[in-house]
Coordinates of N, CA and C in Angstrom, one line a residue:
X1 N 169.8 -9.9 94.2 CA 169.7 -10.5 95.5 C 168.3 -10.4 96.1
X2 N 167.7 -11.4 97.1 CA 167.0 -11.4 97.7 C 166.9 -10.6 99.1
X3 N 166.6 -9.3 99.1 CA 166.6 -8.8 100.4 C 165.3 -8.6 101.3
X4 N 165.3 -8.4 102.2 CA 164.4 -8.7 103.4 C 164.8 -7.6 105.1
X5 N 164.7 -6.7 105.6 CA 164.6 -6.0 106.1 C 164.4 -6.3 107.5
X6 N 165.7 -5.9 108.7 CA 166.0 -6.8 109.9 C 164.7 -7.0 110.6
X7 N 164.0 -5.3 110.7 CA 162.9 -4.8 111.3 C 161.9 -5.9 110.6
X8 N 161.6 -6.3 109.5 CA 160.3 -7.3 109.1 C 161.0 -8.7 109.9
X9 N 162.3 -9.0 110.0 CA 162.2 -10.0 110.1 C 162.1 -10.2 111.4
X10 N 162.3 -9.2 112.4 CA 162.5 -9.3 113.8 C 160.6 -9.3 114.3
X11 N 160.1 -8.4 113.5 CA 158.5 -8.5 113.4 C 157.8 -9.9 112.9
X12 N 158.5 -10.6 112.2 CA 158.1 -12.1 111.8 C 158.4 -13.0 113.0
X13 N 159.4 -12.6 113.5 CA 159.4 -13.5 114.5 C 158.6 -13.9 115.6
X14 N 158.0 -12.5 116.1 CA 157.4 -12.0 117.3 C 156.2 -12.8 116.9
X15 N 155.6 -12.3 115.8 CA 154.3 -12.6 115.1 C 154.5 -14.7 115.0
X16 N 155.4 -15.1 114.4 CA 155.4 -16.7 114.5 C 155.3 -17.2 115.9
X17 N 155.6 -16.6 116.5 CA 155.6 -16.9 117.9 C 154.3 -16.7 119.3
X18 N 153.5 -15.5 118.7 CA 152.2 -15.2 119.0 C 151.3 -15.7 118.4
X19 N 151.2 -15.5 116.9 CA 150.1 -16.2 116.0 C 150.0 -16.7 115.4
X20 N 151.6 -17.3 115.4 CA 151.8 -18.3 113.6 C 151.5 -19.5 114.5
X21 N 151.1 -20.7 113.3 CA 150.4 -21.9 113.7 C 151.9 -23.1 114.4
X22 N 151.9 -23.6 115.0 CA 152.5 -24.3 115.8 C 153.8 -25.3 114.5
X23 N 154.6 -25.2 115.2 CA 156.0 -25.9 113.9 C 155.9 -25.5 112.4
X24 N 155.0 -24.7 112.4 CA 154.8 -23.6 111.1 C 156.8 -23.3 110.4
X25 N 157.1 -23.4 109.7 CA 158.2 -22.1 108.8 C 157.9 -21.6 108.0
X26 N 158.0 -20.3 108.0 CA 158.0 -18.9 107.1 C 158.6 -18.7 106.4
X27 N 158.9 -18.2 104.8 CA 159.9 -17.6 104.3 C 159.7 -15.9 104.2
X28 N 160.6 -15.2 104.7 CA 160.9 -14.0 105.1 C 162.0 -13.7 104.3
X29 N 161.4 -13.1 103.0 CA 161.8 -12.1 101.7 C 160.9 -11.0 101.5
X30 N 161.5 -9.8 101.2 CA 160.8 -8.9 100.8 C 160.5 -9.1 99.3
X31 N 161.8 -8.7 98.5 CA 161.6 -8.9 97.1 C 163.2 -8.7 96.5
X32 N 162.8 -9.6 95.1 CA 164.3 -9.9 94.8 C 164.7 -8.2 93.7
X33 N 165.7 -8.2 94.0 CA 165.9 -6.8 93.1 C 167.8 -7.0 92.4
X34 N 167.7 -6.8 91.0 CA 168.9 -7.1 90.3 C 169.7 -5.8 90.7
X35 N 171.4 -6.8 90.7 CA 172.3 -5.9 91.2 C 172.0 -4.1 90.2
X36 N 171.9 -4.5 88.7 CA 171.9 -3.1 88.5 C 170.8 -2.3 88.8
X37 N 169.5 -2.7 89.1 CA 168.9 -1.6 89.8 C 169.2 -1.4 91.3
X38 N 169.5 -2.3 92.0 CA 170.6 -2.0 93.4 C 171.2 -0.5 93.3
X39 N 172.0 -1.0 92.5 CA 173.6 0.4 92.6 C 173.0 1.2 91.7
X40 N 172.1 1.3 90.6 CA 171.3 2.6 90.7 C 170.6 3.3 91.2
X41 N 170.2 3.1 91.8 CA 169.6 3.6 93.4 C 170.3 4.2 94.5
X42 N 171.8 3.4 94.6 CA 172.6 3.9 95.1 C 172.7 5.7 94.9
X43 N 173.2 5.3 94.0 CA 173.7 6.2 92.8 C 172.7 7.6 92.9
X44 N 171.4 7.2 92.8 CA 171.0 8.5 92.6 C 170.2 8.8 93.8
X45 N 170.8 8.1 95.1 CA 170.6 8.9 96.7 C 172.1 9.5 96.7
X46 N 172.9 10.0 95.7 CA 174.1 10.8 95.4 C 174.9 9.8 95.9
X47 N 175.4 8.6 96.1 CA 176.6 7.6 96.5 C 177.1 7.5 94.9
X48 N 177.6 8.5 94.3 CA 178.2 8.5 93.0 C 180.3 9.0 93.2
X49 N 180.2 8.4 91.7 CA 181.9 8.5 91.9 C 182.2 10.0 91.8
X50 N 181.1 11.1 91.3 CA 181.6 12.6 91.9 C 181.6 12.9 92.9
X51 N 181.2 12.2 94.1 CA 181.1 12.5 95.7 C 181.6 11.4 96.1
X52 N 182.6 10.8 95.7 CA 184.1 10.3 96.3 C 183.4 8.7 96.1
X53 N 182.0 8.0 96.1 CA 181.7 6.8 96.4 C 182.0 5.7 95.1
X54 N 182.5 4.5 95.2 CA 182.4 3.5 94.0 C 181.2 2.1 94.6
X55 N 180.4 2.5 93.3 CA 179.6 1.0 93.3 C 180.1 0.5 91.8
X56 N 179.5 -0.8 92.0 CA 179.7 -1.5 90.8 C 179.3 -1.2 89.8
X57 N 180.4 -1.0 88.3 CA 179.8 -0.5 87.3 C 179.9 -1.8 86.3
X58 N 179.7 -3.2 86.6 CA 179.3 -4.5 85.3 C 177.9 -4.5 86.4
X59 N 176.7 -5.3 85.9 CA 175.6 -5.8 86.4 C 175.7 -6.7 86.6
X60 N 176.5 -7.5 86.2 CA 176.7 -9.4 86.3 C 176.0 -9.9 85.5
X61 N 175.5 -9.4 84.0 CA 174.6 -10.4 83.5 C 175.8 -9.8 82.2
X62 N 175.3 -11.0 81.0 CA 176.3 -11.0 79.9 C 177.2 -12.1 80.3
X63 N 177.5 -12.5 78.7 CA 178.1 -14.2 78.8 C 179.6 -14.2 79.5
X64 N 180.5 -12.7 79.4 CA 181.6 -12.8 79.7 C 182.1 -13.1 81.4
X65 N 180.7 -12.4 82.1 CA 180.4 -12.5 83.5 C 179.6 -13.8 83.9
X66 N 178.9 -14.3 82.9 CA 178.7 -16.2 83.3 C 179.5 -16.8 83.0
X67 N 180.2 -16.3 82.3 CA 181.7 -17.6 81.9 C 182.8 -17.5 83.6
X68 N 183.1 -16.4 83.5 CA 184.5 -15.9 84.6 C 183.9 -16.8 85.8
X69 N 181.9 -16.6 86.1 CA 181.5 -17.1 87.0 C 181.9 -18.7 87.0
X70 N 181.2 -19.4 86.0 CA 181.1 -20.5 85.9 C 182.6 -21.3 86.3
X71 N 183.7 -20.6 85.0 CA 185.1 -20.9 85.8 C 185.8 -21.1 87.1
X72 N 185.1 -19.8 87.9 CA 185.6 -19.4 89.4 C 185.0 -20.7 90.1
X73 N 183.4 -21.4 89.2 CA 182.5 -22.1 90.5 C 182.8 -23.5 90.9
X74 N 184.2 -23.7 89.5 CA 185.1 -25.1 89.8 C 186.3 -24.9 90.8
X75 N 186.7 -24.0 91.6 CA 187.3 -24.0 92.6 C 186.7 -24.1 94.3
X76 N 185.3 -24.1 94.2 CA 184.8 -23.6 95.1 C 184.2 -25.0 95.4
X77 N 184.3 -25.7 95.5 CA 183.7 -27.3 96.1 C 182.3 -27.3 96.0
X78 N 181.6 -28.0 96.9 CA 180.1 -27.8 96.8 C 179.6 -26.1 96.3
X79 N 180.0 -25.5 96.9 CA 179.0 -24.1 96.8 C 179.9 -23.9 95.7
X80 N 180.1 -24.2 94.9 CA 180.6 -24.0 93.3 C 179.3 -24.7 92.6
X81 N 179.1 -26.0 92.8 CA 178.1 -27.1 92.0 C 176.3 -26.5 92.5
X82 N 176.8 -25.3 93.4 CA 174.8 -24.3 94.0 C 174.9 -23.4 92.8
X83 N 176.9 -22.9 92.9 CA 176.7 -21.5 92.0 C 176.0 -22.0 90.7
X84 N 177.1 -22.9 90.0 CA 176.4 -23.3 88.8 C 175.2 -23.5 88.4
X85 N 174.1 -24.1 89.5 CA 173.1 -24.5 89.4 C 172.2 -23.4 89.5
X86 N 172.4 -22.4 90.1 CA 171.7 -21.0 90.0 C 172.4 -20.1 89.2
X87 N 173.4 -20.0 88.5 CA 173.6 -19.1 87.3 C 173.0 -19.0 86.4
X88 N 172.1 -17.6 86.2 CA 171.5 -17.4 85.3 C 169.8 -17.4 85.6
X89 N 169.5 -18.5 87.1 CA 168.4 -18.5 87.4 C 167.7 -17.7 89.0
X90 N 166.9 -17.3 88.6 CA 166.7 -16.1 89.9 C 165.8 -16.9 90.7
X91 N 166.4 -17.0 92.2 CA 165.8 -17.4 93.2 C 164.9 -16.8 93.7
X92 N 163.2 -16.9 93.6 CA 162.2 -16.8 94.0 C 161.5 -17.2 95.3
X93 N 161.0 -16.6 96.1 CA 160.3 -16.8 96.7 C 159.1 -16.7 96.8
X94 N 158.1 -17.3 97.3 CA 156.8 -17.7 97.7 C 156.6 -17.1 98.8
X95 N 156.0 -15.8 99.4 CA 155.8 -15.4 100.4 C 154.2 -15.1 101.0
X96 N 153.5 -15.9 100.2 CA 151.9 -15.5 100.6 C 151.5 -16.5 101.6
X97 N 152.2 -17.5 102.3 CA 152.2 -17.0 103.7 C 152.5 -17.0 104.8
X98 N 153.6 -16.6 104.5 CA 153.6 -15.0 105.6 C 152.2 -14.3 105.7
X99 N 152.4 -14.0 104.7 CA 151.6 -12.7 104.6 C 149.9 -13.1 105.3
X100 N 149.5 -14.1 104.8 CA 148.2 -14.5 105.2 C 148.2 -14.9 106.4
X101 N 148.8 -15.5 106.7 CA 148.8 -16.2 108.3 C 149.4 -15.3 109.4
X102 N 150.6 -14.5 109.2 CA 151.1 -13.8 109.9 C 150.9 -12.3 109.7
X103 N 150.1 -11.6 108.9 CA 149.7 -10.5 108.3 C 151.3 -9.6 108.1
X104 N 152.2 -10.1 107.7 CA 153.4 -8.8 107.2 C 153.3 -8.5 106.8
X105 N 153.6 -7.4 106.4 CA 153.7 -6.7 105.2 C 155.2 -6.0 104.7
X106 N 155.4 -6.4 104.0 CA 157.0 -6.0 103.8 C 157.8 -4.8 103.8
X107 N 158.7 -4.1 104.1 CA 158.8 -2.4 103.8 C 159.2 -2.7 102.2
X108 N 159.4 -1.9 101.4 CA 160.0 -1.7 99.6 C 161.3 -1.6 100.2
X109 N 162.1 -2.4 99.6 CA 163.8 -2.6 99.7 C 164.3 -1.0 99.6
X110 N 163.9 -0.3 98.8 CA 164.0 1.3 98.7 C 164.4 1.8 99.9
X111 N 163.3 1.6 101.1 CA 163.1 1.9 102.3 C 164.4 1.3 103.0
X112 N 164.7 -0.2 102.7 CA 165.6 -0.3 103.7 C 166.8 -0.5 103.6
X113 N 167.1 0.1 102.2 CA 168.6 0.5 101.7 C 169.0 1.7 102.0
X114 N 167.6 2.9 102.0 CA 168.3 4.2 102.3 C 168.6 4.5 104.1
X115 N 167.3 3.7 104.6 CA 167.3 3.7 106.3 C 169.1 3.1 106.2
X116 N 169.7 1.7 105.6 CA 171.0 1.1 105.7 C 172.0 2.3 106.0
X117 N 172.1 2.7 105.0 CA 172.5 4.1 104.4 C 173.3 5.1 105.5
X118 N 171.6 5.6 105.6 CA 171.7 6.6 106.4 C 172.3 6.3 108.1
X119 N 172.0 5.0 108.5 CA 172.6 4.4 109.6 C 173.8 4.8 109.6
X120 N 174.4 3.6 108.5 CA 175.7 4.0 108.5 C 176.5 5.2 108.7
X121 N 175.7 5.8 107.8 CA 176.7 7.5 107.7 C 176.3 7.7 109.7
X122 N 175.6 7.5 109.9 CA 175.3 8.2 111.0 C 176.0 7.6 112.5
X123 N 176.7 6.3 112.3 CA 177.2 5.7 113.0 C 178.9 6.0 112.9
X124 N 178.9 6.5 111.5 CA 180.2 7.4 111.4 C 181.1 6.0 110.3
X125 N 180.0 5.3 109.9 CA 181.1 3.8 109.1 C 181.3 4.4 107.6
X126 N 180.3 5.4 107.1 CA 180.2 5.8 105.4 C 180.2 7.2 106.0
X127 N 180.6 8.0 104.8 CA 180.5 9.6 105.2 C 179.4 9.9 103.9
X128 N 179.0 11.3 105.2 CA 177.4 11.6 104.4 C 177.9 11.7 102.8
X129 N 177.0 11.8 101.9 CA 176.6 12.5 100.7 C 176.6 13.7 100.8
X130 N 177.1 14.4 99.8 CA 177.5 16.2 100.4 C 176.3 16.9 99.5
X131 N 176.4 17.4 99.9 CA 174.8 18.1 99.6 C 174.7 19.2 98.0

């Protein structure tokens, strides 16, 4: 998936609105990162299945997981005929500029999966990682 970080985006805005150029749009992506380095990451800020947590253990890639996909994406009307159309192809973004016109700079998804995280636990929705 393509993630992007509330804090950049809520800073993108401020910044389009101060110094981006007039009817200007931005695309506001950090960077795209595949499910299985996602949940490994998880994984080894200890959200593992010995400390009670489940993440996904298929990656979504392999023909058995494009087929089941492909299958599921004839039930689903239009957003079936997107799925198909991006199975298999990774949506990219062009972010330079942002970056040039609005000077962002993006946080590393790293940053704002463990800040996610640690919210959570702290809001009482996930329970901590036990030490």
């Amino acid at each position: 998936p393509a993630l992007v970080d509330v804090r950049d985006v809520a800073d993108a805005h401020v910044k389009a609105i101060t110094a981006g150029k007039n009817g200007q749009r931005y695309i506001c992506s950090s960077e795209n990162v595949h499910l299985k380095d996602f949940c490994k990451y998880i994984r080894n800020l200890g959200y593992t299945k010995e400390n009670g947590y489940t993440t996904p253990a298929m990656d979504g890639t392999g023909w058995f997981f494009s087929a089941a996909i492909r299958l599921a994406s004839y039930t689903m009307g239009g957003v079936g005929t997107f799925t198909r159309l991006q199975l298999g192809n990774p949506v990219l973004f062009d972010t330079s500029k942002i970056k040039a016109e609005l000077g962002i700079d993006f946080m590393p998804w790293e940053d704002t999966v463990k800040d996610t995280l640690n919210d959570l636990v702290s809001s009482g929705h996930l329970k901590a990682v036990s030490a």
